[in-house]
Amino acid sequence: MAKDRVLALSGGVGGAKLALGLGRVLPGDALTIVANTGDDFQHLGLSISPDLDTLLYTLGGLDNSATGWGQRDETWNFMTALKKLGGEAWFQLGDRDLATHVERTRRLAAGEPLSSIIDNFRNRFGIAARILPMSDDKVRTRVKTVEGWLDFQDYFVRQQCRPAISDITFAGAADATMLPGFRDALTDNSLRAIIVCPSNPFISIEPILAVPGVRSAIREAEVPVIAISPIIGGQAVKGPTAKMMKELGIEASAAAVARRYGDLIDAYVVDHADAESCANLGMTIVPAKALMETIEDREALARIALDAADQVMAAA
Ligand code: FO1
């Protein structure tokens, strides 16, 4: 049985870049991506799934590479008209992006599961990789600030991550059921590697790991788990990772992220700038150019992660 299937765990921007690289270096449908849904929320009556949409747009070639979210070549007529009506305008919804939220909301209201909707959308976007939510059940990331608990998008977008946070929780995770397709991917005998994409560990990867059964299923898969550091030289490539880590009392470093993942991972791909500081972590360290600026960077990093998995498997 050829071990040729790969499972990637991903959040938004950073994860989607690597997922694109993986999708380009792997044949057809060999790649399954499980996305964080903790960022999801209801806004203006719409069901919004940012990390799923970033993956759909990135792999579908529709992404806005400047922002990392929403679609390219957007128009903003809806937002302009909404502002005129005094509507909530802090969360920017482009006209093309709006169609995704409206159609998803309609289908959810008609009883279609989120996973089925996303699978239909990725087929329509011509994406060969499977893109799955971690669960079809509601899990919502919330952060604790001096003002009390905030919903993630309220903190992240409306308040631009200004409030200092002291805790983070994934409301609903304990009662969420792992998506069957996710479990199937983990028990697939032809699984070659599990890749933890370079997304923010707290807001993107840990919600996935918080779904009951995920951590044990990863362990039981007995497949190499390779993580790519989201921190390069002590600075989060994009987003508030470093600030959040500091406020949560965790050193904003590649090594601290590896310690956070602990024995879940077999090897850790880090930028050359961080290789030395990660040398004594008790796991295989793979130095690489972790900053993905070009499509070639994305493919090269994907190959490095896959090679690391093959090395771990060969040494097992
Ligand atoms: N992030 C922002 O900082 N500002 C926005 O106005 C914004 C709008 C938006 C619309 C659709 C969507 O799918 C994502 C959007 N994001 C926006 C990003 C969103 O907050 C994501 O949750 C983050 O990128 C973290 O994953």
mmCIF file with all atom_site columns, N, CA and C and ligand atoms in Angstrom, residues 12-13 39 48-51 53-54 69-70 90-93 97 101 152-153 156-157 160 203, ligand 1:
data_model
loop_
_atom_site.group_PDB
_atom_site.id
_atom_site.type_symbol
_atom_site.label_atom_id
_atom_site.label_alt_id
_atom_site.label_comp_id
_atom_site.label_asym_id
_atom_site.label_entity_id
_atom_site.label_seq_id
_atom_site.pdbx_PDB_ins_code
_atom_site.Cartn_x
_atom_site.Cartn_y
_atom_site.Cartn_z
_atom_site.occupancy
_atom_site.B_iso_or_equiv
_atom_site.pdbx_formal_charge
_atom_site.auth_seq_id
_atom_site.auth_comp_id
_atom_site.auth_asym_id
_atom_site.auth_atom_id
_atom_site.pdbx_PDB_model_num
ATOM   1  N N   . GLY A 1 12  ? -5.478  30.164 9.220  1.00 0.00 ? 12  GLY A N   1
ATOM   2  C CA  . GLY A 1 12  ? -5.664  31.064 8.090  1.00 0.00 ? 12  GLY A CA  1
ATOM   3  C C   . GLY A 1 12  ? -4.404  31.295 7.297  1.00 0.00 ? 12  GLY A C   1
ATOM   4  N N   . VAL A 1 13  ? -3.926  32.472 7.328  1.00 0.00 ? 13  VAL A N   1
ATOM   5  C CA  . VAL A 1 13  ? -2.945  32.970 6.362  1.00 0.00 ? 13  VAL A CA  1
ATOM   6  C C   . VAL A 1 13  ? -1.708  32.093 6.218  1.00 0.00 ? 13  VAL A C   1
ATOM   7  N N   . ASP A 1 39  ? -12.508 30.516 14.572 1.00 0.00 ? 39  ASP A N   1
ATOM   8  C CA  . ASP A 1 39  ? -12.636 31.943 14.179 1.00 0.00 ? 39  ASP A CA  1
ATOM   9  C C   . ASP A 1 39  ? -14.023 32.240 13.626 1.00 0.00 ? 39  ASP A C   1
ATOM   10 N N   . ILE A 1 48  ? -19.940 33.173 8.992  1.00 0.00 ? 48  ILE A N   1
ATOM   11 C CA  . ILE A 1 48  ? -18.636 33.489 8.401  1.00 0.00 ? 48  ILE A CA  1
ATOM   12 C C   . ILE A 1 48  ? -17.599 32.501 8.912  1.00 0.00 ? 48  ILE A C   1
ATOM   13 N N   . SER A 1 49  ? -16.813 31.933 8.003  1.00 0.00 ? 49  SER A N   1
ATOM   14 C CA  . SER A 1 49  ? -15.785 30.922 8.338  1.00 0.00 ? 49  SER A CA  1
ATOM   15 C C   . SER A 1 49  ? -14.451 31.363 7.763  1.00 0.00 ? 49  SER A C   1
ATOM   16 N N   . PRO A 1 50  ? -13.743 32.272 8.419  1.00 0.00 ? 50  PRO A N   1
ATOM   17 C CA  . PRO A 1 50  ? -12.541 32.887 7.843  1.00 0.00 ? 50  PRO A CA  1
ATOM   18 C C   . PRO A 1 50  ? -11.438 31.928 7.423  1.00 0.00 ? 50  PRO A C   1
ATOM   19 N N   . ASP A 1 51  ? -11.099 30.962 8.293  1.00 0.00 ? 51  ASP A N   1
ATOM   20 C CA  . ASP A 1 51  ? -9.958  30.095 7.920  1.00 0.00 ? 51  ASP A CA  1
ATOM   21 C C   . ASP A 1 51  ? -10.328 29.156 6.782  1.00 0.00 ? 51  ASP A C   1
ATOM   22 N N   . ASP A 1 53  ? -12.448 29.887 4.441  1.00 0.00 ? 53  ASP A N   1
ATOM   23 C CA  . ASP A 1 53  ? -12.497 30.721 3.227  1.00 0.00 ? 53  ASP A CA  1
ATOM   24 C C   . ASP A 1 53  ? -11.094 31.089 2.752  1.00 0.00 ? 53  ASP A C   1
ATOM   25 N N   . THR A 1 54  ? -10.177 31.351 3.675  1.00 0.00 ? 54  THR A N   1
ATOM   26 C CA  . THR A 1 54  ? -8.797  31.662 3.267  1.00 0.00 ? 54  THR A CA  1
ATOM   27 C C   . THR A 1 54  ? -8.191  30.472 2.547  1.00 0.00 ? 54  THR A C   1
ATOM   28 N N   . TRP A 1 69  ? -6.801  37.531 3.539  1.00 0.00 ? 69  TRP A N   1
ATOM   29 C CA  . TRP A 1 69  ? -8.202  37.077 3.671  1.00 0.00 ? 69  TRP A CA  1
ATOM   30 C C   . TRP A 1 69  ? -9.008  37.726 2.557  1.00 0.00 ? 69  TRP A C   1
ATOM   31 N N   . GLY A 1 70  ? -10.229 37.218 2.335  1.00 0.00 ? 70  GLY A N   1
ATOM   32 C CA  . GLY A 1 70  ? -11.076 37.770 1.281  1.00 0.00 ? 70  GLY A CA  1
ATOM   33 C C   . GLY A 1 70  ? -10.502 37.479 -0.101 1.00 0.00 ? 70  GLY A C   1
ATOM   34 N N   . TRP A 1 90  ? -17.280 47.273 10.723 1.00 0.00 ? 90  TRP A N   1
ATOM   35 C CA  . TRP A 1 90  ? -15.890 47.009 11.176 1.00 0.00 ? 90  TRP A CA  1
ATOM   36 C C   . TRP A 1 90  ? -15.313 45.738 10.545 1.00 0.00 ? 90  TRP A C   1
ATOM   37 N N   . PHE A 1 91  ? -16.163 44.869 10.025 1.00 0.00 ? 91  PHE A N   1
ATOM   38 C CA  . PHE A 1 91  ? -15.661 43.634 9.412  1.00 0.00 ? 91  PHE A CA  1
ATOM   39 C C   . PHE A 1 91  ? -15.900 43.755 7.912  1.00 0.00 ? 91  PHE A C   1
ATOM   40 N N   . GLN A 1 92  ? -14.790 43.915 7.164  1.00 0.00 ? 92  GLN A N   1
ATOM   41 C CA  . GLN A 1 92  ? -14.886 44.256 5.735  1.00 0.00 ? 92  GLN A CA  1
ATOM   42 C C   . GLN A 1 92  ? -15.342 43.066 4.909  1.00 0.00 ? 92  GLN A C   1
ATOM   43 N N   . LEU A 1 93  ? -16.456 43.176 4.253  1.00 0.00 ? 93  LEU A N   1
ATOM   44 C CA  . LEU A 1 93  ? -16.958 42.088 3.396  1.00 0.00 ? 93  LEU A CA  1
ATOM   45 C C   . LEU A 1 93  ? -17.006 42.591 1.962  1.00 0.00 ? 93  LEU A C   1
ATOM   46 N N   . ASP A 1 97  ? -16.660 38.192 -1.897 1.00 0.00 ? 97  ASP A N   1
ATOM   47 C CA  . ASP A 1 97  ? -16.584 37.415 -0.650 1.00 0.00 ? 97  ASP A CA  1
ATOM   48 C C   . ASP A 1 97  ? -17.975 37.260 -0.053 1.00 0.00 ? 97  ASP A C   1
ATOM   49 N N   . HIS A 1 101 ? -20.454 34.031 1.862  1.00 0.00 ? 101 HIS A N   1
ATOM   50 C CA  . HIS A 1 101 ? -21.144 34.017 3.165  1.00 0.00 ? 101 HIS A CA  1
ATOM   51 C C   . HIS A 1 101 ? -22.645 33.867 2.993  1.00 0.00 ? 101 HIS A C   1
ATOM   52 N N   . PHE A 1 152 ? -13.760 36.002 19.308 1.00 0.00 ? 152 PHE A N   1
ATOM   53 C CA  . PHE A 1 152 ? -12.482 36.183 18.641 1.00 0.00 ? 152 PHE A CA  1
ATOM   54 C C   . PHE A 1 152 ? -12.447 37.350 17.656 1.00 0.00 ? 152 PHE A C   1
ATOM   55 N N   . GLN A 1 153 ? -13.434 37.411 16.750 1.00 0.00 ? 153 GLN A N   1
ATOM   56 C CA  . GLN A 1 153 ? -13.376 38.463 15.723 1.00 0.00 ? 153 GLN A CA  1
ATOM   57 C C   . GLN A 1 153 ? -13.557 39.849 16.327 1.00 0.00 ? 153 GLN A C   1
ATOM   58 N N   . PHE A 1 156 ? -10.040 40.389 17.534 1.00 0.00 ? 156 PHE A N   1
ATOM   59 C CA  . PHE A 1 156 ? -9.013  40.384 16.496 1.00 0.00 ? 156 PHE A CA  1
ATOM   60 C C   . PHE A 1 156 ? -9.208  41.508 15.485 1.00 0.00 ? 156 PHE A C   1
ATOM   61 N N   . VAL A 1 157 ? -10.462 41.742 15.092 1.00 0.00 ? 157 VAL A N   1
ATOM   62 C CA  . VAL A 1 157 ? -10.713 42.726 14.030 1.00 0.00 ? 157 VAL A CA  1
ATOM   63 C C   . VAL A 1 157 ? -11.281 44.031 14.595 1.00 0.00 ? 157 VAL A C   1
ATOM   64 N N   . GLN A 1 160 ? -8.801  45.165 16.969 1.00 0.00 ? 160 GLN A N   1
ATOM   65 C CA  . GLN A 1 160 ? -7.442  45.109 16.404 1.00 0.00 ? 160 GLN A CA  1
ATOM   66 C C   . GLN A 1 160 ? -6.411  44.567 17.395 1.00 0.00 ? 160 GLN A C   1
ATOM   67 N N   . ILE A 1 203 ? -4.584  30.284 18.200 1.00 0.00 ? 203 ILE A N   1
ATOM   68 C CA  . ILE A 1 203 ? -5.911  30.593 17.626 1.00 0.00 ? 203 ILE A CA  1
ATOM   69 C C   . ILE A 1 203 ? -6.219  29.710 16.428 1.00 0.00 ? 203 ILE A C   1
HETATM 70 N N1  . FO1 B 2 .   ? -9.405  40.642 9.198  1.00 0.00 ? 1   FO1 B N1  1
HETATM 71 C C1  . FO1 B 2 .   ? -9.216  41.961 9.485  1.00 0.00 ? 1   FO1 B C1  1
HETATM 72 O O1  . FO1 B 2 .   ? -8.236  42.293 10.165 1.00 0.00 ? 1   FO1 B O1  1
HETATM 73 N N2  . FO1 B 2 .   ? -10.092 42.907 9.056  1.00 0.00 ? 1   FO1 B N2  1
HETATM 74 C C2  . FO1 B 2 .   ? -11.195 42.622 8.337  1.00 0.00 ? 1   FO1 B C2  1
HETATM 75 O O2  . FO1 B 2 .   ? -11.969 43.506 7.982  1.00 0.00 ? 1   FO1 B O2  1
HETATM 76 C C3  . FO1 B 2 .   ? -11.405 41.234 7.985  1.00 0.00 ? 1   FO1 B C3  1
HETATM 77 C C4  . FO1 B 2 .   ? -12.497 40.844 7.190  1.00 0.00 ? 1   FO1 B C4  1
HETATM 78 C C5  . FO1 B 2 .   ? -12.614 39.475 6.826  1.00 0.00 ? 1   FO1 B C5  1
HETATM 79 C C6  . FO1 B 2 .   ? -13.652 39.055 5.983  1.00 0.00 ? 1   FO1 B C6  1
HETATM 80 C C7  . FO1 B 2 .   ? -13.777 37.719 5.650  1.00 0.00 ? 1   FO1 B C7  1
HETATM 81 C C8  . FO1 B 2 .   ? -12.866 36.788 6.152  1.00 0.00 ? 1   FO1 B C8  1
HETATM 82 O O3  . FO1 B 2 .   ? -12.976 35.477 5.802  1.00 0.00 ? 1   FO1 B O3  1
HETATM 83 C C9  . FO1 B 2 .   ? -11.809 37.182 6.979  1.00 0.00 ? 1   FO1 B C9  1
HETATM 84 C C10 . FO1 B 2 .   ? -11.684 38.523 7.323  1.00 0.00 ? 1   FO1 B C10 1
HETATM 85 N N3  . FO1 B 2 .   ? -10.633 38.958 8.158  1.00 0.00 ? 1   FO1 B N3  1
HETATM 86 C C11 . FO1 B 2 .   ? -10.466 40.278 8.456  1.00 0.00 ? 1   FO1 B C11 1
HETATM 87 C C12 . FO1 B 2 .   ? -9.643  37.985 8.698  1.00 0.00 ? 1   FO1 B C12 1
HETATM 88 C C13 . FO1 B 2 .   ? -10.263 37.270 9.859  1.00 0.00 ? 1   FO1 B C13 1
HETATM 89 O O4  . FO1 B 2 .   ? -10.338 38.094 10.976 1.00 0.00 ? 1   FO1 B O4  1
HETATM 90 C C14 . FO1 B 2 .   ? -9.500  35.979 10.233 1.00 0.00 ? 1   FO1 B C14 1
HETATM 91 O O5  . FO1 B 2 .   ? -10.141 35.369 11.267 1.00 0.00 ? 1   FO1 B O5  1
HETATM 92 C C15 . FO1 B 2 .   ? -8.028  36.246 10.612 1.00 0.00 ? 1   FO1 B C15 1
HETATM 93 O O6  . FO1 B 2 .   ? -7.346  36.302 9.418  1.00 0.00 ? 1   FO1 B O6  1
HETATM 94 C C16 . FO1 B 2 .   ? -7.449  35.146 11.513 1.00 0.00 ? 1   FO1 B C16 1
HETATM 95 O O7  . FO1 B 2 .   ? -7.569  33.914 10.916 1.00 0.00 ? 1   FO1 B O7  1
#
